[in-house]
Structures are given as C-alpha cells and as structure tokens.
Short mmCIF file of C-alpha atoms in Angstrom, two decimals:
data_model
loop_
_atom_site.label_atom_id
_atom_site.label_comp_id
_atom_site.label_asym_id
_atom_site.label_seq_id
_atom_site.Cartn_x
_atom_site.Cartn_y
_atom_site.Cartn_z
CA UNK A 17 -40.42 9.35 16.00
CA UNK A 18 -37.45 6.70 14.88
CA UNK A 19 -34.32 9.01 13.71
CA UNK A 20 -34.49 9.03 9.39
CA UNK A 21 -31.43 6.58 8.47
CA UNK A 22 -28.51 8.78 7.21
CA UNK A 23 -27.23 8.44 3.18
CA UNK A 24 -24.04 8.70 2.77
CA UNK A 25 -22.68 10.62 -0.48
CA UNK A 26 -20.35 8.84 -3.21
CA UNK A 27 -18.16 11.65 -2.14
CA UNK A 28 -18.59 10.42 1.63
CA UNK A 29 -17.85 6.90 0.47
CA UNK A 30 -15.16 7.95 -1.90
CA UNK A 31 -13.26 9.50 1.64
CA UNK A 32 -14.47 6.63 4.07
CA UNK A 33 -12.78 4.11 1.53
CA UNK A 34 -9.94 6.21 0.74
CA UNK A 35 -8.73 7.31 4.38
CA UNK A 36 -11.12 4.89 6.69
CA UNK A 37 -7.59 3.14 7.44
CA UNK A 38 -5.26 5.96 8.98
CA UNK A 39 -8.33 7.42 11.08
CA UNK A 40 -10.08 6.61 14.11
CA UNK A 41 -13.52 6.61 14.83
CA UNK A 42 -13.62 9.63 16.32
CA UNK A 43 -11.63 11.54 13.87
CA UNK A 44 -14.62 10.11 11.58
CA UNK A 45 -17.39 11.18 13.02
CA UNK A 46 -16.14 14.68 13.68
CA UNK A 47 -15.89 15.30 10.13
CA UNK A 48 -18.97 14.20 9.20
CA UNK A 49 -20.68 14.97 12.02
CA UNK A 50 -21.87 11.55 12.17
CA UNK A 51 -22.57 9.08 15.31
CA UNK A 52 -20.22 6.11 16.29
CA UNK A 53 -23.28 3.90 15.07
CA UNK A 54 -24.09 5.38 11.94
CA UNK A 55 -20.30 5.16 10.96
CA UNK A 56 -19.78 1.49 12.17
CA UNK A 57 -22.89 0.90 9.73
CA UNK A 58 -20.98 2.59 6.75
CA UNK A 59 -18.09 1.12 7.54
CA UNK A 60 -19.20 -2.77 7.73
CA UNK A 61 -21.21 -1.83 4.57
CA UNK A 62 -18.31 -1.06 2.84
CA UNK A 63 -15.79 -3.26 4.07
CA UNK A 64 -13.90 -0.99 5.76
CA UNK A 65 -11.77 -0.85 9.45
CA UNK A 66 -10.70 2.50 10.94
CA UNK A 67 -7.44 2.82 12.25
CA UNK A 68 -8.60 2.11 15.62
CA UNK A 69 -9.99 -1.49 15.02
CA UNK A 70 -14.12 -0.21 14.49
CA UNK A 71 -16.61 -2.14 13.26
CA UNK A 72 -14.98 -4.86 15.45
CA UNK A 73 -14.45 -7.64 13.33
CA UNK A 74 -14.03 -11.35 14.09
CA UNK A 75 -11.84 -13.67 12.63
CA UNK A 76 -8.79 -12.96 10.21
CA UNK A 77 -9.67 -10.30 7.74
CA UNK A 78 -7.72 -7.65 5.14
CA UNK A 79 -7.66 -4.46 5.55
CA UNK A 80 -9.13 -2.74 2.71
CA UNK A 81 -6.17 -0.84 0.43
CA UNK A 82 -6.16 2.52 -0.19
CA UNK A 83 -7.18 3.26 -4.10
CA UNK A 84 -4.39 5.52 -4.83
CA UNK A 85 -1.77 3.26 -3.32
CA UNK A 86 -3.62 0.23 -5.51
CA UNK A 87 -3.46 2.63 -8.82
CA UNK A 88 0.30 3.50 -7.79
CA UNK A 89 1.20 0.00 -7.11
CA UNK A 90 -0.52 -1.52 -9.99
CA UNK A 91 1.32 0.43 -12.41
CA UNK A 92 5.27 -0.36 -10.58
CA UNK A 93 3.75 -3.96 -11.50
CA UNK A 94 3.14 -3.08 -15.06
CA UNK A 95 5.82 -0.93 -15.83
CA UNK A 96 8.21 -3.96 -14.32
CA UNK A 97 6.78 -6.18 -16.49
CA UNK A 98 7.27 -3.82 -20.03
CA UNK A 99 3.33 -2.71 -20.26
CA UNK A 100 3.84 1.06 -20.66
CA UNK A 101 0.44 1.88 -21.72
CA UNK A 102 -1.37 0.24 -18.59
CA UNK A 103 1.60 1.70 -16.54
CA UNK A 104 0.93 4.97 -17.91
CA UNK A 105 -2.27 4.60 -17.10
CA UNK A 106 -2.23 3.99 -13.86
CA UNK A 107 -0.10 6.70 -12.41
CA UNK A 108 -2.21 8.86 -14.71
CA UNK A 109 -5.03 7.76 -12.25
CA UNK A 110 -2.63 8.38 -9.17
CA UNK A 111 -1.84 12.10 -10.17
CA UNK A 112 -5.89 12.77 -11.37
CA UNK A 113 -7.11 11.58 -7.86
CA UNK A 114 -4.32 12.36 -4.95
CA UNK A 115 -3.60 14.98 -2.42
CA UNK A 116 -0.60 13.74 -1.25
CA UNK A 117 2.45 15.53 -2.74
CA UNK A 118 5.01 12.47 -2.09
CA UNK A 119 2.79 10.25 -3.60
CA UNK A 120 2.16 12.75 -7.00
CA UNK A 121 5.75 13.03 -7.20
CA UNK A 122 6.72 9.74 -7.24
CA UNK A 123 3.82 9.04 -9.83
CA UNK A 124 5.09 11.92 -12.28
CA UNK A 125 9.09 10.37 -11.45
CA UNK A 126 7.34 6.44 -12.92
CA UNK A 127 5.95 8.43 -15.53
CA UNK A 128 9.12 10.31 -16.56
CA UNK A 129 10.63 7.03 -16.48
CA UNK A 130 8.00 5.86 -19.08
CA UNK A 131 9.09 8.72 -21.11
CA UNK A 132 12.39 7.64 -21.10
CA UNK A 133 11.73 4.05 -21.90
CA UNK A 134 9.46 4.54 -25.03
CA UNK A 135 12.98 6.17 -26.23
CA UNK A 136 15.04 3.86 -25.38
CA UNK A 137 16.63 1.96 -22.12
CA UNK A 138 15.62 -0.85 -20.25
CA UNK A 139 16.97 -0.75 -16.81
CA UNK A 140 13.93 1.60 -15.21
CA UNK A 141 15.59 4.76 -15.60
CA UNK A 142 16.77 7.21 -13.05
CA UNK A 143 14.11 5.39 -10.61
CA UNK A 144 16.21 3.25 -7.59
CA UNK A 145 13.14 1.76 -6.50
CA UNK A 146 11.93 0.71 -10.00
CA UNK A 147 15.77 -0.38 -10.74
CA UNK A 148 15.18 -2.63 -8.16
CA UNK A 149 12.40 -3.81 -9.46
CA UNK A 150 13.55 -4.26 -12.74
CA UNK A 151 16.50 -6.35 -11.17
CA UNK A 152 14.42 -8.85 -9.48
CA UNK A 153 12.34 -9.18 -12.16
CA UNK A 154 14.99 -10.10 -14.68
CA UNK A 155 16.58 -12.71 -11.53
CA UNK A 156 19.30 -10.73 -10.64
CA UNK A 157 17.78 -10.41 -6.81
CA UNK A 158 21.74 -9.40 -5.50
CA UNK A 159 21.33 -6.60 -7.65
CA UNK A 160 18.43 -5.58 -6.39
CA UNK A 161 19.20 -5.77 -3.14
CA UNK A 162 21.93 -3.98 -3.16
CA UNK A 163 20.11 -1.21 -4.39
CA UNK A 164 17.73 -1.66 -1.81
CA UNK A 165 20.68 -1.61 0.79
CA UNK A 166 21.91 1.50 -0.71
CA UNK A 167 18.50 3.51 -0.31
CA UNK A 168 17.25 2.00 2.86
CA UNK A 169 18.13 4.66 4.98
CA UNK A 170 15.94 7.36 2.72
CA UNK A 171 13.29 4.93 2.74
CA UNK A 172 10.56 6.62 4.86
CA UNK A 173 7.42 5.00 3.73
CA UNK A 174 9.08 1.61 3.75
CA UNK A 175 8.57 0.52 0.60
CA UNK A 176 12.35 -0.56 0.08
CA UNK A 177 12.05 -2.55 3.60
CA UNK A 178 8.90 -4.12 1.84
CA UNK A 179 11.52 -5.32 -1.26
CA UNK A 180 14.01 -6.70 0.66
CA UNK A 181 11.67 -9.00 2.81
CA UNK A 182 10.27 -10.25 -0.49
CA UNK A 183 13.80 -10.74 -1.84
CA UNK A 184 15.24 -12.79 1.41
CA UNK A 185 11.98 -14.63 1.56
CA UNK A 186 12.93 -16.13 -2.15
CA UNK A 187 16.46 -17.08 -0.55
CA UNK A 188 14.81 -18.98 2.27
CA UNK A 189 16.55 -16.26 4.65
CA UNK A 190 13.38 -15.97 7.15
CA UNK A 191 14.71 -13.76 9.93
CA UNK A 192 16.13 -11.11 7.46
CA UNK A 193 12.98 -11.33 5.64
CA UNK A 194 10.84 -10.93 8.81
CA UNK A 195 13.07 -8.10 10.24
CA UNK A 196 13.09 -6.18 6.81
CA UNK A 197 9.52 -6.81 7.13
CA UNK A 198 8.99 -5.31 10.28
CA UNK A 199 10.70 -2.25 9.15
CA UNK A 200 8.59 -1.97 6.04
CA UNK A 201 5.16 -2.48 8.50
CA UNK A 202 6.74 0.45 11.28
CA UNK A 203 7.22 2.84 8.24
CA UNK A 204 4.21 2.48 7.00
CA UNK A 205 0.88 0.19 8.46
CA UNK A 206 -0.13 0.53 4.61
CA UNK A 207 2.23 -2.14 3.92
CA UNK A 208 0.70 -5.14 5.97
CA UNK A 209 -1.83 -4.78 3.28
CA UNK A 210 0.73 -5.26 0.73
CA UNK A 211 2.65 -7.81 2.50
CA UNK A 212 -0.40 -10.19 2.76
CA UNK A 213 -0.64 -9.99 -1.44
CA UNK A 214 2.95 -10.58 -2.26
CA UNK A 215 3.34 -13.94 -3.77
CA UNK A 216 7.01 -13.77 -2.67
CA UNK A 217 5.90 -13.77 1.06
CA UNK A 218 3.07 -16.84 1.37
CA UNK A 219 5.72 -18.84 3.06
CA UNK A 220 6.14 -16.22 5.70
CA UNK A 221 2.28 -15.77 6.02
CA UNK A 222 1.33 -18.84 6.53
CA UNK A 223 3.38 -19.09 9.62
CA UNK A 224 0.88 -17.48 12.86
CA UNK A 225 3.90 -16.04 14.56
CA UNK A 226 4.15 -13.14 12.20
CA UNK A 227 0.25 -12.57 11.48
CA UNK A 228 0.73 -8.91 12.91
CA UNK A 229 2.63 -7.84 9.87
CA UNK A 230 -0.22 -9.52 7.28
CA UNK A 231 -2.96 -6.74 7.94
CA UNK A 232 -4.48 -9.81 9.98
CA UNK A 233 -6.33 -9.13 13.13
CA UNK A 234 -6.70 -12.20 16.00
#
C-alpha cells in the first residue's frame, strides 16, 4: 500500500520558512520526524534551502529571508525615511512574532527611538546603527561611517560591516567595500540575503568574483 503523502501544518510551514536557512536537513527531519524526501518536497514547495544546500538547486537563486529579519529591516527603512507609523508597525510585528532576545531588544530600542522622535529630534536617537542610517540618508556618508568605524568592533551580527560595504561601494572604493562585505557575510550568512537587495551594492553584484557573498549558489 503507497505511504499517505504527509500535510504539513501552517505552524510547520510557519518554522520551515522561518528557520529552513540556519538548519540542515537533518536537524529538520529530526524535529519533525519527517524523511529527507518528504522535507526536500516541502522545501522546493516553498521555496526554501536548508543550511546545508537541500533541495539541490540549479542555477543562481536567493535564499529565502527570514520574516522577522524582513519585518525588522523593513521598518530601519521606514523609520530612515520619517514614516513612523509603518516603522512602528513593523517592529511591532518583530516583537509579536520572535524568540530571539537580541533581535526583541533591538526592536523595542527602534521603537523607543520612535518615541523619542514623535517628541521631537531628528538625528535617530540614542540608536548608533539608526544614526548611521540617518547620516547616509541625509548624504553625509563620512558621518556615517565614522559611526560605523566606531561600533564595528561590537558589531556581532554584522550589520555595521553590511553599512560600510554599502557606503564604500557609493565611493567607488571596491576592495573596502568587498572586505567590509565579507565581514558582514562571516558575522552573519543572513546578510548575503541582504547584500543581494541593496541598491547600493548592484555594482559589486554584478561582478562573478564575489557571487559567494550575494546568497548566490554556482
């Protein structure tokens, strides 16, 4: 008798698309008791890669972002660009959804720099890493980066590194761009995802040598 086709849950999905990226295969299928096939299935149905390469893909291809970091970076954008309400609402998403304690933290610190900012201010608070923002934003990329020079030895999940690539890719400076970039990748893998959608980096990703820090697979 053929073996029934497994269903996943929405709160089976919810996981796979959440976490698919930082585990392996294995890690997978122990938790859900699942086989390697059944997962590979779930996976290519939803777009996903685990951390160890499975479904194998072909071609170039992005890895699929994790929600929170999405929610989390969508509102830096927003807040950067004065839209407090959609900024509020997207770290309000962050905090209602994660179980990461860095990541809540920094979400309540954006939103305590919302507070601040509906009375009064304009320079992103007590924030560095939004100050930074703020500073490129407004043109003033020395200012940012020295900000970003200032923090990047604190900056464990590379996010700083990840600025300054951006901001010496806009001065044509390609090997302290890449090697910022590189930092920003070895910190955190999250970030070849966010690499590869930075508008300040197409000149660096269209260039094959440094494909391994796009989220970009041979």
């Amino acid at each position: 008798m053929p073996k029934k086709k497994r269903k996943w849950s929405d709160q089976e999905e919810s996981y796979l698309k959440r976490y698919a990226g930082s585990k392996t295969l294995a890690d997978l299928a122990a938790r859900f008791d699942a086989t390697d096939d059944e997962l590979r299935a779930a996976l290519a149905r939803l777009g996903l890669t685990t951390k160890d390469g499975e479904p194998p893909r072909h071609g170039g291809h992005v890895a699929a972002a994790d929600p929170e970091i999405v929610d989390y970076e969508a509102g830096v954008k927003a807040l950067a660009d004065g839209k407090l309400d959609a900024a509020g609402k997207s770290f309000e998403r962050v905090l209602a959804t994660t179980d990461r304690p860095h990541l809540a933290a920094r979400a309540r610190q954006q939103l305590a720099v919302i507070a601040r900012r509906r009375g009064g201010g304009d320079d992103g608070g007590d924030d560095p890493f939004t100050r930074a923002v703020f500073a490129k934003n407004r043109g003033d990329h020395e200012a940012a980066l020295a900000i970003v020079e200032k923090h990047a030895k604190k900056d464990e999940d590379g996010r700083f590194a990840l600025l300054a690539a951006a901001l010496h890719s806009a001065a044509d400076r390609e090997k302290e761009a890449i090697e910022a970039l590189r930092r920003a990748v070895e910190r955190d893998p999250v970030n070849r995802v966010r690499a590869y959608h930075d508008p300040d980096l197409a000149a660096l990703r269209k260039k094959k040598d440094h494909a391994d820090l796009f989220a970009l697979e041979s």
